[in-house]
Coordinates of N, CA and C in Angstrom, one line a residue:
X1 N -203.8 155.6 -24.0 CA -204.2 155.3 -22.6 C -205.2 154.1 -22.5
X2 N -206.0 154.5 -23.6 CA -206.9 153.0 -23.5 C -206.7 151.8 -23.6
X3 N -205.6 151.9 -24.3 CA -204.8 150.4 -25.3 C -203.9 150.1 -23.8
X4 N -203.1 150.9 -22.8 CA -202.6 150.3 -21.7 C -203.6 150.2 -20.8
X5 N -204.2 150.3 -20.8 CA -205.7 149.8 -19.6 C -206.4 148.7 -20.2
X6 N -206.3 148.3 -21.5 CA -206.9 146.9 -22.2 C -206.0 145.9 -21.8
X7 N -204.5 146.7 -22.1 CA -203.8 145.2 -22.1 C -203.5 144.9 -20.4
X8 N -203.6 145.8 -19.6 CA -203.4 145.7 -18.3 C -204.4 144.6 -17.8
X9 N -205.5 145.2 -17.9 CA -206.9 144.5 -18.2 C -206.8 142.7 -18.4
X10 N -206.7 142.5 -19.8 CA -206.0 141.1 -20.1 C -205.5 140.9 -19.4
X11 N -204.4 141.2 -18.8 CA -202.9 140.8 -18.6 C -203.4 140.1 -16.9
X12 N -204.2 140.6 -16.1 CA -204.7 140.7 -14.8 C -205.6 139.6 -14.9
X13 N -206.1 139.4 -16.2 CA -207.3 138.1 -16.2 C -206.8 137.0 -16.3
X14 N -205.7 137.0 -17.2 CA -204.9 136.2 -17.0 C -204.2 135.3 -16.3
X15 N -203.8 136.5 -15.8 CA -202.8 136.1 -14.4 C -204.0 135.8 -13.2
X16 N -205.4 136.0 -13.1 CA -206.2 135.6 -12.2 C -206.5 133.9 -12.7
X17 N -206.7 133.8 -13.8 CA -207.1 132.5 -14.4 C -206.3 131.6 -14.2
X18 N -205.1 131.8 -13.7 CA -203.6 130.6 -14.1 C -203.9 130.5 -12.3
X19 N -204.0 131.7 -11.4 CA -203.9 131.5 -10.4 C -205.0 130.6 -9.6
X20 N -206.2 130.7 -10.6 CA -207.4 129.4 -10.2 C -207.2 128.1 -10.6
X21 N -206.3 127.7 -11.4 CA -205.9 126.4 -11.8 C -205.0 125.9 -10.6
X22 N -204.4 126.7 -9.7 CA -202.9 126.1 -8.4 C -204.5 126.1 -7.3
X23 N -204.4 124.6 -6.7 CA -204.9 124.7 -5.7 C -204.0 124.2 -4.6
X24 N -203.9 123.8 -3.1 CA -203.2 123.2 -2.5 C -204.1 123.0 -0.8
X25 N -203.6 122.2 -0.2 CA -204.4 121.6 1.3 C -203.9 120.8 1.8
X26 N -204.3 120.4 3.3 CA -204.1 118.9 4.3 C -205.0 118.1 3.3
X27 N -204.6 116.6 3.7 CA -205.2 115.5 3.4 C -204.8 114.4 4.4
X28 N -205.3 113.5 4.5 CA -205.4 112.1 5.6 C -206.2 111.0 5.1
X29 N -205.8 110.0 5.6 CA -206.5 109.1 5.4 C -206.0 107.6 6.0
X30 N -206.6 106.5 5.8 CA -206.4 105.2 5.8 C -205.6 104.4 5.1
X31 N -204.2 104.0 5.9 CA -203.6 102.9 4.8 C -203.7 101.4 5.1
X32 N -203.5 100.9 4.0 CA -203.7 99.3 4.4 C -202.4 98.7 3.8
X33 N -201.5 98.4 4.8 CA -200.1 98.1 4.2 C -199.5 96.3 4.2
X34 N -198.9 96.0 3.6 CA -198.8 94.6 3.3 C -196.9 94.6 3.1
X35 N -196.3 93.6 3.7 CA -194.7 93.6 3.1 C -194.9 91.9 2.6
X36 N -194.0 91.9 1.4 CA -193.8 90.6 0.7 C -192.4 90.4 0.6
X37 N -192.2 89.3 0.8 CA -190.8 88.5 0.8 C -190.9 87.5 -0.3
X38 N -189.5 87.7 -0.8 CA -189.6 86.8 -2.2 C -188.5 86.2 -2.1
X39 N -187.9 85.3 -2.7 CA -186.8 84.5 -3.4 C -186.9 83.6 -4.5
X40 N -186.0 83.1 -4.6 CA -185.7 82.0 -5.9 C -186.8 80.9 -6.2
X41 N -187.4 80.6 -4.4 CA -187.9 79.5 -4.2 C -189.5 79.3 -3.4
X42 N -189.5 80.9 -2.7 CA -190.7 81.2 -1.8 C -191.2 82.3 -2.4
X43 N -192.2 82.7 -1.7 CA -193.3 83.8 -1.9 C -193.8 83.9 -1.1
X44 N -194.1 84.4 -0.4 CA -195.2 85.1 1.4 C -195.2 86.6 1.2
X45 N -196.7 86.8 1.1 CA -197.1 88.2 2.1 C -197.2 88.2 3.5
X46 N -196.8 89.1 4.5 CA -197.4 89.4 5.2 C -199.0 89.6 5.3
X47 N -199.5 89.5 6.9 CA -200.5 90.1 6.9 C -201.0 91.1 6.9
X48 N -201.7 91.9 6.7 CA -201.7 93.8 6.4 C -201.7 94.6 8.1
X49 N -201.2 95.6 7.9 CA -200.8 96.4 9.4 C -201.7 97.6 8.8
X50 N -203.1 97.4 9.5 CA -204.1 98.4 9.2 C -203.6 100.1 10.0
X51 N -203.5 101.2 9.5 CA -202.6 102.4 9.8 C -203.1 103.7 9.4
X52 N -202.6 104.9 9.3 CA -202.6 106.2 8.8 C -201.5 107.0 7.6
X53 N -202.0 108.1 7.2 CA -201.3 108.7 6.2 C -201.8 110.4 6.5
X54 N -201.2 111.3 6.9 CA -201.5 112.9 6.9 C -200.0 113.6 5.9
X55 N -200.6 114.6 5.6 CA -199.9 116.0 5.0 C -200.4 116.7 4.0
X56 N -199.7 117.2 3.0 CA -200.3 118.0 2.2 C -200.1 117.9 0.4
X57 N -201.1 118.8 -0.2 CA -200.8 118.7 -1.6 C -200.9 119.9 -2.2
X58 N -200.4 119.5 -3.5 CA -200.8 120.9 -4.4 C -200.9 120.4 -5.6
X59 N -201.4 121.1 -6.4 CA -202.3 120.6 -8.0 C -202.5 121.4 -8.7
X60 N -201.7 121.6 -9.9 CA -202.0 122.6 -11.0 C -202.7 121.8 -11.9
X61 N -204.0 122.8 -12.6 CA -204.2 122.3 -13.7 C -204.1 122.8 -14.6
X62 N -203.5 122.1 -15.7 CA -203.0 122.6 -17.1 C -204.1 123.7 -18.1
X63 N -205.5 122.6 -17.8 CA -206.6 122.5 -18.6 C -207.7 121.6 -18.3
X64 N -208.5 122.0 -18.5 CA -210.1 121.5 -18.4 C -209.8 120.1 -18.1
X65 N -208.6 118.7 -18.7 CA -208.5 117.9 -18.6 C -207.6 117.1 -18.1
X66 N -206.2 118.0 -17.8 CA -205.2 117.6 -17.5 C -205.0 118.3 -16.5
X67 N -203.9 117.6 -15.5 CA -203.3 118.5 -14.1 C -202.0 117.8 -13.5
X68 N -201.2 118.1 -12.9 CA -200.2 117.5 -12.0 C -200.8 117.5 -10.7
X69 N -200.5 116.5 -9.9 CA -200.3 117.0 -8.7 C -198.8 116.4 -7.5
X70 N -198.6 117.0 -6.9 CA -197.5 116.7 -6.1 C -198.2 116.5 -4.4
X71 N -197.4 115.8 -3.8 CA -197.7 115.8 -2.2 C -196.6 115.5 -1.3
X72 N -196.9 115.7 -0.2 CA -195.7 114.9 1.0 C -196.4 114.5 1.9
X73 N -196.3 113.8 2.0 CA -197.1 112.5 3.6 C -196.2 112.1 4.7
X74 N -196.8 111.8 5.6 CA -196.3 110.4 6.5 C -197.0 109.3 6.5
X75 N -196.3 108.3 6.7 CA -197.2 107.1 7.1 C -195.9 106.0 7.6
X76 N -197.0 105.4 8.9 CA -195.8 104.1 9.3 C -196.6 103.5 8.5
X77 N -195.8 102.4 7.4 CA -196.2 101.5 6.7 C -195.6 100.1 7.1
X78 N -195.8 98.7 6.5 CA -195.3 97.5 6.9 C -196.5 96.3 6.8
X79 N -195.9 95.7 8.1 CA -197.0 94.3 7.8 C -196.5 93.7 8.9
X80 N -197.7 92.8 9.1 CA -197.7 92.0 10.5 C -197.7 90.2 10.3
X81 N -196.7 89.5 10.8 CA -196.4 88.0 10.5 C -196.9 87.3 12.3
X82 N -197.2 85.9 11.9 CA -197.5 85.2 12.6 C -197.0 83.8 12.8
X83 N -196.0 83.1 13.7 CA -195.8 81.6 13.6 C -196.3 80.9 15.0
X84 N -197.2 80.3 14.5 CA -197.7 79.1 15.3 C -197.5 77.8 14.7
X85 N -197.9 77.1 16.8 CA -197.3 75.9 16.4 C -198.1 75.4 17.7
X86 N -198.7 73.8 17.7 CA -199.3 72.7 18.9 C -198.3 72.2 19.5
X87 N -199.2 72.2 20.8 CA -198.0 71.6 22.1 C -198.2 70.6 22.0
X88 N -198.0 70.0 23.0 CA -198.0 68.3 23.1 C -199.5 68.1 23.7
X89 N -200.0 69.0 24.6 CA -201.0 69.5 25.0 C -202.0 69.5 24.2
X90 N -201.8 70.2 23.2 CA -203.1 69.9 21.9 C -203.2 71.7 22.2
X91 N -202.7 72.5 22.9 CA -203.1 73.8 22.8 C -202.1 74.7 21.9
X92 N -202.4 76.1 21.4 CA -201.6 76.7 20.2 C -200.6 77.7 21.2
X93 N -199.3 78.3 20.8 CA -198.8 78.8 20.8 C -198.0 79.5 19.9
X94 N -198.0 80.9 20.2 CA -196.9 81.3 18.8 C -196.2 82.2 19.0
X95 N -195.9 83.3 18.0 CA -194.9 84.4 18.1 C -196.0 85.4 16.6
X96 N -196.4 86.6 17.2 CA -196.4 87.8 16.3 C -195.8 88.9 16.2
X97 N -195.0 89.2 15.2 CA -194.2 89.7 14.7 C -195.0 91.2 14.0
X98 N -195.2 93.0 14.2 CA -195.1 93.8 13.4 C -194.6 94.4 13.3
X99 N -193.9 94.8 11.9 CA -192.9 95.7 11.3 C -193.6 96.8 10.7
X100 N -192.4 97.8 11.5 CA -193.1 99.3 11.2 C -192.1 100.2 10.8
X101 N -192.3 100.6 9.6 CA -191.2 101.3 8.5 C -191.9 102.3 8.7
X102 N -191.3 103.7 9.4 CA -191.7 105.2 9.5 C -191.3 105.7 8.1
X103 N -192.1 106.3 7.0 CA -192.0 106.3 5.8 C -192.6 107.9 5.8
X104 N -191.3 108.7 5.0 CA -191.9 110.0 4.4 C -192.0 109.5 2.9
X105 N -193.3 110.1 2.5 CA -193.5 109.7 1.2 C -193.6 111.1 0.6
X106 N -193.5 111.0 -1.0 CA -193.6 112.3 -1.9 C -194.2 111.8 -3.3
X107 N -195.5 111.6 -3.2 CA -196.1 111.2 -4.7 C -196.3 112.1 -5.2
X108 N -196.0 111.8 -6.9 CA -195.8 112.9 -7.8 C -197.0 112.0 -8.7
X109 N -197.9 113.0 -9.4 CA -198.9 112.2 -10.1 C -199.6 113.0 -11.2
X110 N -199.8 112.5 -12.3 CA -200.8 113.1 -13.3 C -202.1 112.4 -13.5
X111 N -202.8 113.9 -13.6 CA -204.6 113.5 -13.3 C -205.4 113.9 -14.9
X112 N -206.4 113.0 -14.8 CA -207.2 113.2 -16.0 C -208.8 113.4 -15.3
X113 N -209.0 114.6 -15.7 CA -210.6 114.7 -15.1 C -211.6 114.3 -16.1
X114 N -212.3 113.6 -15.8 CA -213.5 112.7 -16.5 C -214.7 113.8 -16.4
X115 N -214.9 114.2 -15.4 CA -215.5 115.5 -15.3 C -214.7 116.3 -14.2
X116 N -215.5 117.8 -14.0 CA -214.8 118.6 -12.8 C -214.7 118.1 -12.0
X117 N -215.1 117.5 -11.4 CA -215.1 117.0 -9.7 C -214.4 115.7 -9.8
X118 N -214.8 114.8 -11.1 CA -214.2 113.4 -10.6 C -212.8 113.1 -11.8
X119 N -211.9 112.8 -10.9 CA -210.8 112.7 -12.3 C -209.5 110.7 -11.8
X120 N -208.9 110.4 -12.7 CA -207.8 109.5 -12.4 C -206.7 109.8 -12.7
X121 N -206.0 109.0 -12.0 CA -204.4 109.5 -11.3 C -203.5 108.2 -11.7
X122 N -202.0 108.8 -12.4 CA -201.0 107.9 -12.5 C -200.3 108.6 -11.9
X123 N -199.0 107.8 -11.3 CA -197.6 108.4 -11.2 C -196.9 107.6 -9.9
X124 N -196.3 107.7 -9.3 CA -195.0 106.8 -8.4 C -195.4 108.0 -6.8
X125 N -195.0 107.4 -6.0 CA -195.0 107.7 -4.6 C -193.3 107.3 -4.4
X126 N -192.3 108.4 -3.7 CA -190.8 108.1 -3.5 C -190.6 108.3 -2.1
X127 N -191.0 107.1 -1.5 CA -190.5 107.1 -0.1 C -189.2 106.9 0.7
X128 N -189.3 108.1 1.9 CA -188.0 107.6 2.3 C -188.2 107.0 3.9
X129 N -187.4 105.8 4.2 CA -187.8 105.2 5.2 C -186.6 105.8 6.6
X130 N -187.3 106.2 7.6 CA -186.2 106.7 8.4 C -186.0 106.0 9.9
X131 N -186.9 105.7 9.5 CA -187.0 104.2 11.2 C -187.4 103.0 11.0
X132 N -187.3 101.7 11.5 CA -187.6 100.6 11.0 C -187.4 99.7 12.6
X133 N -188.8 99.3 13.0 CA -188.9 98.6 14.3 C -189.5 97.5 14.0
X134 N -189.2 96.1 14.7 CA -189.9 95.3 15.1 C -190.5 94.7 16.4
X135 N -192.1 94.6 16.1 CA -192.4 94.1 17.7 C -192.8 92.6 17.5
X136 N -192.1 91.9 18.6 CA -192.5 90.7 18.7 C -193.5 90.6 20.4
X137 N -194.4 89.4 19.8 CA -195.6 89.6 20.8 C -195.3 88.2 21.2
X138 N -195.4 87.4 22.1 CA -195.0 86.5 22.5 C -196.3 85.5 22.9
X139 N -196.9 84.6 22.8 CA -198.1 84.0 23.4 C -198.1 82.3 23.7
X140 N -198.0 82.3 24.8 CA -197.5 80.4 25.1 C -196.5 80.1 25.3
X141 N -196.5 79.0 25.5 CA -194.8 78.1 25.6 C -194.1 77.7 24.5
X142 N -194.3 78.2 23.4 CA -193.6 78.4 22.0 C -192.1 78.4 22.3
X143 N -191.4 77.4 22.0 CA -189.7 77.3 22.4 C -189.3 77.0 21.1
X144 N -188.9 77.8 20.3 CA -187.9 77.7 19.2 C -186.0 77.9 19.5
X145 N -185.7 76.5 19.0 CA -184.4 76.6 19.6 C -183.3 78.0 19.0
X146 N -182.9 78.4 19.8 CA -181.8 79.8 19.3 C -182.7 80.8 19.4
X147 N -184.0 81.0 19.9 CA -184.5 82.6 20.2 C -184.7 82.4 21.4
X148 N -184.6 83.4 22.4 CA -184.8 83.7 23.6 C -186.0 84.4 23.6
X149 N -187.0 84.1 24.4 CA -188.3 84.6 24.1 C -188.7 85.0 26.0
X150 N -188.9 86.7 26.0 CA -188.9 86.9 27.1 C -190.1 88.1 27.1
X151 N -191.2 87.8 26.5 CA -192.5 88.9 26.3 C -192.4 89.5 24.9
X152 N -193.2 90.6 25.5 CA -193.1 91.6 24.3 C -191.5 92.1 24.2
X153 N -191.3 92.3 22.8 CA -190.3 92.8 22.8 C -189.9 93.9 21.3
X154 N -189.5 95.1 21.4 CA -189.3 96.2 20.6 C -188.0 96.0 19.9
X155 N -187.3 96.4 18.9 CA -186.2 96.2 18.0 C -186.0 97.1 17.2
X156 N -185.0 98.0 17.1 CA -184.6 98.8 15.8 C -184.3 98.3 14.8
X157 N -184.3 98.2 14.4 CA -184.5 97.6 12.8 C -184.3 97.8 11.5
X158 N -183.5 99.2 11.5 CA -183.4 100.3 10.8 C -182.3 99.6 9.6
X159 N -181.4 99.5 10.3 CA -179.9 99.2 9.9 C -180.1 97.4 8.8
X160 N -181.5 97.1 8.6 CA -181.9 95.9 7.9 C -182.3 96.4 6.7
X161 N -182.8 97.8 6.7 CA -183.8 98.3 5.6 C -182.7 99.6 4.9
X162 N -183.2 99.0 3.3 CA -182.5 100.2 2.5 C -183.5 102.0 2.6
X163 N -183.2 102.4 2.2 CA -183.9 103.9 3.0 C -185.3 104.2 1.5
X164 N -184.8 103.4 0.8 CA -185.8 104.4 -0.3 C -186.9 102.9 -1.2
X165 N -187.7 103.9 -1.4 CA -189.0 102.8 -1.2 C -190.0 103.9 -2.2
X166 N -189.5 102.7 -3.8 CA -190.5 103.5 -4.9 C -191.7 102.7 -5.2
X167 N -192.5 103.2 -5.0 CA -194.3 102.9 -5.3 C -195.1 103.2 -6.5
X168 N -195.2 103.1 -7.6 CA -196.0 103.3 -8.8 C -197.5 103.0 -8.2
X169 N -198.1 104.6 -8.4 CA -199.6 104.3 -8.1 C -200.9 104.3 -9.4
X170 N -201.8 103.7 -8.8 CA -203.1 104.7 -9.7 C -204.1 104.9 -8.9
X171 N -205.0 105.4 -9.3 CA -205.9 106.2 -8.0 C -207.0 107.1 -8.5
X172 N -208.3 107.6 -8.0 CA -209.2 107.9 -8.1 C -209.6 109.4 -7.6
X173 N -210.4 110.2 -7.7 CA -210.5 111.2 -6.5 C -211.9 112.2 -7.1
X174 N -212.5 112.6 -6.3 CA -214.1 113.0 -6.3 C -213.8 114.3 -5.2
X175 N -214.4 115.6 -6.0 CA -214.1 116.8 -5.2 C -215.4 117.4 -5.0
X176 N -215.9 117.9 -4.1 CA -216.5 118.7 -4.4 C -216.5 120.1 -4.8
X177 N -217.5 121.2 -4.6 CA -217.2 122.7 -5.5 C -216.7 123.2 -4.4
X178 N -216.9 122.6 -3.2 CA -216.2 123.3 -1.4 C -215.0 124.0 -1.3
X179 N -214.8 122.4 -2.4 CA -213.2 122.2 -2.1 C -213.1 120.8 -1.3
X180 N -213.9 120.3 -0.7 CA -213.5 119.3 -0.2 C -213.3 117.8 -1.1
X181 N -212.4 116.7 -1.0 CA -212.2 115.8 -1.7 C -212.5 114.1 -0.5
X182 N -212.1 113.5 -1.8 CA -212.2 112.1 -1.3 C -211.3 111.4 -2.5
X183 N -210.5 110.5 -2.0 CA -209.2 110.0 -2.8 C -209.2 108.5 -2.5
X184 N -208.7 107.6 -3.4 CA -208.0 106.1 -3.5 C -207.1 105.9 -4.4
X185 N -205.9 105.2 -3.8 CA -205.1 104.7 -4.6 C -204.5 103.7 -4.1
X186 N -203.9 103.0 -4.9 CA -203.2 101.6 -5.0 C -201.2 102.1 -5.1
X187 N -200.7 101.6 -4.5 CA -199.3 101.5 -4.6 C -198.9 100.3 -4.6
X188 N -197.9 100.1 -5.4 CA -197.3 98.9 -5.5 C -195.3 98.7 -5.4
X189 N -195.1 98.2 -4.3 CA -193.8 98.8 -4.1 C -193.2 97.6 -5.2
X190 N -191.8 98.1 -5.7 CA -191.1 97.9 -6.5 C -189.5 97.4 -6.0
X191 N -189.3 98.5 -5.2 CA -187.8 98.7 -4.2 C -187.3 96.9 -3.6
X192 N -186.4 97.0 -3.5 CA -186.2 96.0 -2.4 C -185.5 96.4 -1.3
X193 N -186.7 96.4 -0.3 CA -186.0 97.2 1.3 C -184.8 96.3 2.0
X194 N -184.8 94.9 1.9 CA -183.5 94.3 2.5 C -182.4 94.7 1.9
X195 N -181.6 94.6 2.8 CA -180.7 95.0 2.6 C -179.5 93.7 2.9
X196 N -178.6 93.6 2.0 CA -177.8 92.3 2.1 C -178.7 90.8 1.9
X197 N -179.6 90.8 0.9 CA -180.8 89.8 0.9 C -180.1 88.8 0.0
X198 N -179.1 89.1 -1.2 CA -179.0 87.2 -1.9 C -179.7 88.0 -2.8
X199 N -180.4 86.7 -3.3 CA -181.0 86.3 -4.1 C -183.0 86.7 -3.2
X200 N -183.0 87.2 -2.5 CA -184.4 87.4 -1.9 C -184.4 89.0 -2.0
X201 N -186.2 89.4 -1.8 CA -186.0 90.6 -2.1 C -187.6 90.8 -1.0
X202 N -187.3 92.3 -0.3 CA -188.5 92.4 0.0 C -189.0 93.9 0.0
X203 N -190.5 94.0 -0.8 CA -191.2 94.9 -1.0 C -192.7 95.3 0.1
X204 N -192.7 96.6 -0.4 CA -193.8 97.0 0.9 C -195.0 97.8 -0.5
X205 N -195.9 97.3 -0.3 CA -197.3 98.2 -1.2 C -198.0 98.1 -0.2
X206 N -199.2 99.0 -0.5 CA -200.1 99.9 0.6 C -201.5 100.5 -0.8
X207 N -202.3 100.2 0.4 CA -203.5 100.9 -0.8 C -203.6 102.6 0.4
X208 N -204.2 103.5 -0.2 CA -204.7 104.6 0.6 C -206.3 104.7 0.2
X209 N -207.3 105.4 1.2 CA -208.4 105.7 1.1 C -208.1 107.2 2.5
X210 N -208.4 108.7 1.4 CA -208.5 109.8 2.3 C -209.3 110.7 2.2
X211 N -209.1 111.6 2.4 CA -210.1 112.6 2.5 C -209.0 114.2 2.6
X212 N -209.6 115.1 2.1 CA -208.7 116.4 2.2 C -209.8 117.6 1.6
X213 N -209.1 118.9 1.8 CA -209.7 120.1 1.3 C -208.5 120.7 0.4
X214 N -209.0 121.6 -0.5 CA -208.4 122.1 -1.3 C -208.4 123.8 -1.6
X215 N -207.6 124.6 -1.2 CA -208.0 125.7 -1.4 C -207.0 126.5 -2.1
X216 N -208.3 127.6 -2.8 CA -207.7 127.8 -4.4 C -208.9 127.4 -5.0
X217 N -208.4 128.1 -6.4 CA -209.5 127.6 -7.6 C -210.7 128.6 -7.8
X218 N -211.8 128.3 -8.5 CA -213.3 128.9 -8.3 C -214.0 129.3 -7.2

């Protein structure tokens, strides 16, 4: 009777111990997104479309040193373009352009803790894009021959963009004993979102800075 109350015993510590390594929570934060256009012969970034990112994660750790973690987000991601041009007048007018890619993301990532609280992150972010708008903002007497320019104007946009949008990240993150965290990472898109582009290709990377809680653990 004793020997099944020891190993019961064990068996219960165990299974409590594995269960404080799975933690999981909301997270949010700040993205700073940028789209790049490339070809044979050019190179242009966009200018960044300062934005958001919410959802959740979960994070097993292996060991004292190692962990996975998985997540799912939203975020409209993209980038904002500008063309100007002088009138005859000597005054400016132009056209601003922001593109906004409604993006479910799913980063998958492995963490190395430097200590408990502070650890670094590799792994890929696999976005899927399900909406794709442009707004054009109109300012002056800017007459470019072949566009009809009648204000602001909104665009679906969807049907330009391939749907899937892979991000290789690395990233940082500082927890406290709360549970609560603080995170950064870098993505760098790889994908090429055009669709029917030639010989051009265009990518979307985004840095994140968030914040989240984590419950579970100690």
């Amino acid at each position: 009777m004793k020997k099944v109350m020891l190993i019961a015993a064990v068996a219960v510590m165990g299974i409590s111990a594995n269960a404080q390594e799975f933690r999981f929570g909301p997270k949010a934060g700040y993205s700073f997104s940028t789209l790049k256009y490339k070809d044979t012969e050019t190179s242009m970034n966009t200018d960044p479309m300062h934005t958001f990112y919410v959802g959740g994660l979960a994070e097993y750790k292996i060991n004292d040193k190692f962990g996975i973690q998985g997540e799912v987000l939203y975020s409209p991601l993209g980038g904002k373009s500008k063309y100007e041009a002088e009138e005859e007048d000597g005054e400016f007018s132009g056209l601003k352009t922001k593109t906004t890619l409604g993006t479910l993301l799913v980063p998958v990532s492995a963490k190395y803790f430097i200590t408990e609280g502070f650890s670094v992150s590799a792994g890929a972010s696999f976005g899927v894009i399900f909406s794709a708008k442009a707004k054009t903002v109109f300012d002056g007497g800017l007459n470019i021959p072949g566009l009809e320019l009648e204000g602001d104007k909104e665009v679906d946009v969807k049907d330009a963009y391939n749907k899937l949008n892979i991000a290789p990240f690395i990233g940082v993150e500082y927890a406290l004993e709360n549970g609560l965290f603080f995170d950064a990472r870098y993505n760098l898109g790889i994908s090429n979102l055009a669709k029917n582009s030639g010989d051009g290709k265009v990518t979307n990377s985004f840095a994140q800075i968030g914040v989240g809680f984590k419950f579970g653990g100690n």
